[in-house]
Amino acid sequence: MDQIDDIRYPIGREEDQPASSEEYNELLKASFLREIKILPTSLEMTILNLDAEQLNTAYRKDGWTVNQLIHHVADSHLIAYSRFKWALTENNPSIKPYDQDAWALLEDTKLVPVNVSLTLLHALHARWYAIMYSLSEEQWQRTIFHPEHQKSITLWELLKSYAWHGKHHVAQITALRNRLKWY
């Protein structure tokens, strides 16, 4: 991994994660569910005591600001929650992709304080975790169809992806704090 990838992917790329090819099992499920459950608190702790200037600092050259990262996680996980519900209530529904870069540039990421998105994440993850905690192995194999990738994706694959996604953005902010010595 080069230095840019080290900054952009401080925990490695999603596809390089050890569990990316693992089949469903209870131990992995418990680990991934724990990541979903603790993410809002992890994000909150990661930005603790940052001032407005720091929150408006990009985590890398040409990257999103800390504000944008926090709002992005809320946007992304809100969509993920909806995708889970669609998969559980419809047969392989086709999902609508979204342009995350365009969303990150919308005015709400500049005007709305990050605590609003953190509050949203706390509530959202409580509900999302409650749904996922009780799923059967069969339900974890339910799918959504992703038109950009032209393939069906299981809820199990989505869980792995979003568990990584949260850790990924927490690590980006943590790495920024460490590089700039924001202790």
JSON list of C-alpha atoms in Angstrom, two decimals, residues 8 14 18 21-23 25 29 35 60 65 69 98 117 120 124 132 137 147 153-155:
[
{"chain": "A", "resi": 8, "resn": "ARG", "atom": "CA", "xyz": [-7.27, 6.89, 2.53]},
{"chain": "A", "resi": 14, "resn": "GLU", "atom": "CA", "xyz": [-12.75, -3.58, 2.32]},
{"chain": "A", "resi": 18, "resn": "PRO", "atom": "CA", "xyz": [-9.71, -11.20, 6.33]},
{"chain": "A", "resi": 21, "resn": "SER", "atom": "CA", "xyz": [-14.47, -14.38, 1.81]},
{"chain": "A", "resi": 22, "resn": "GLU", "atom": "CA", "xyz": [-15.77, -16.04, 4.98]},
{"chain": "A", "resi": 23, "resn": "GLU", "atom": "CA", "xyz": [-19.12, -17.76, 5.00]},
{"chain": "A", "resi": 25, "resn": "ASN", "atom": "CA", "xyz": [-20.92, -18.08, 11.08]},
{"chain": "A", "resi": 29, "resn": "LYS", "atom": "CA", "xyz": [-21.82, -12.36, 13.02]},
{"chain": "A", "resi": 35, "resn": "GLU", "atom": "CA", "xyz": [-19.16, -3.05, 15.17]},
{"chain": "A", "resi": 60, "resn": "ARG", "atom": "CA", "xyz": [-6.39, 13.97, 3.41]},
{"chain": "A", "resi": 65, "resn": "THR", "atom": "CA", "xyz": [-13.65, 17.13, 5.98]},
{"chain": "A", "resi": 69, "resn": "LEU", "atom": "CA", "xyz": [-17.20, 12.15, 7.00]},
{"chain": "A", "resi": 98, "resn": "TYR", "atom": "CA", "xyz": [-26.48, 7.24, -4.92]},
{"chain": "A", "resi": 117, "resn": "SER", "atom": "CA", "xyz": [-25.83, 13.17, 12.51]},
{"chain": "A", "resi": 120, "resn": "LEU", "atom": "CA", "xyz": [-29.30, 10.14, 14.07]},
{"chain": "A", "resi": 124, "resn": "LEU", "atom": "CA", "xyz": [-30.60, 4.41, 13.62]},
{"chain": "A", "resi": 132, "resn": "MET", "atom": "CA", "xyz": [-30.15, -7.76, 12.59]},
{"chain": "A", "resi": 137, "resn": "GLU", "atom": "CA", "xyz": [-29.18, -17.74, 9.00]},
{"chain": "A", "resi": 147, "resn": "PRO", "atom": "CA", "xyz": [-27.65, -2.28, -10.56]},
{"chain": "A", "resi": 153, "resn": "ILE", "atom": "CA", "xyz": [-25.77, -9.01, -2.56]},
{"chain": "A", "resi": 154, "resn": "THR", "atom": "CA", "xyz": [-26.78, -10.90, 0.58]},
{"chain": "A", "resi": 155, "resn": "LEU", "atom": "CA", "xyz": [-27.60, -9.22, 3.85]}
]
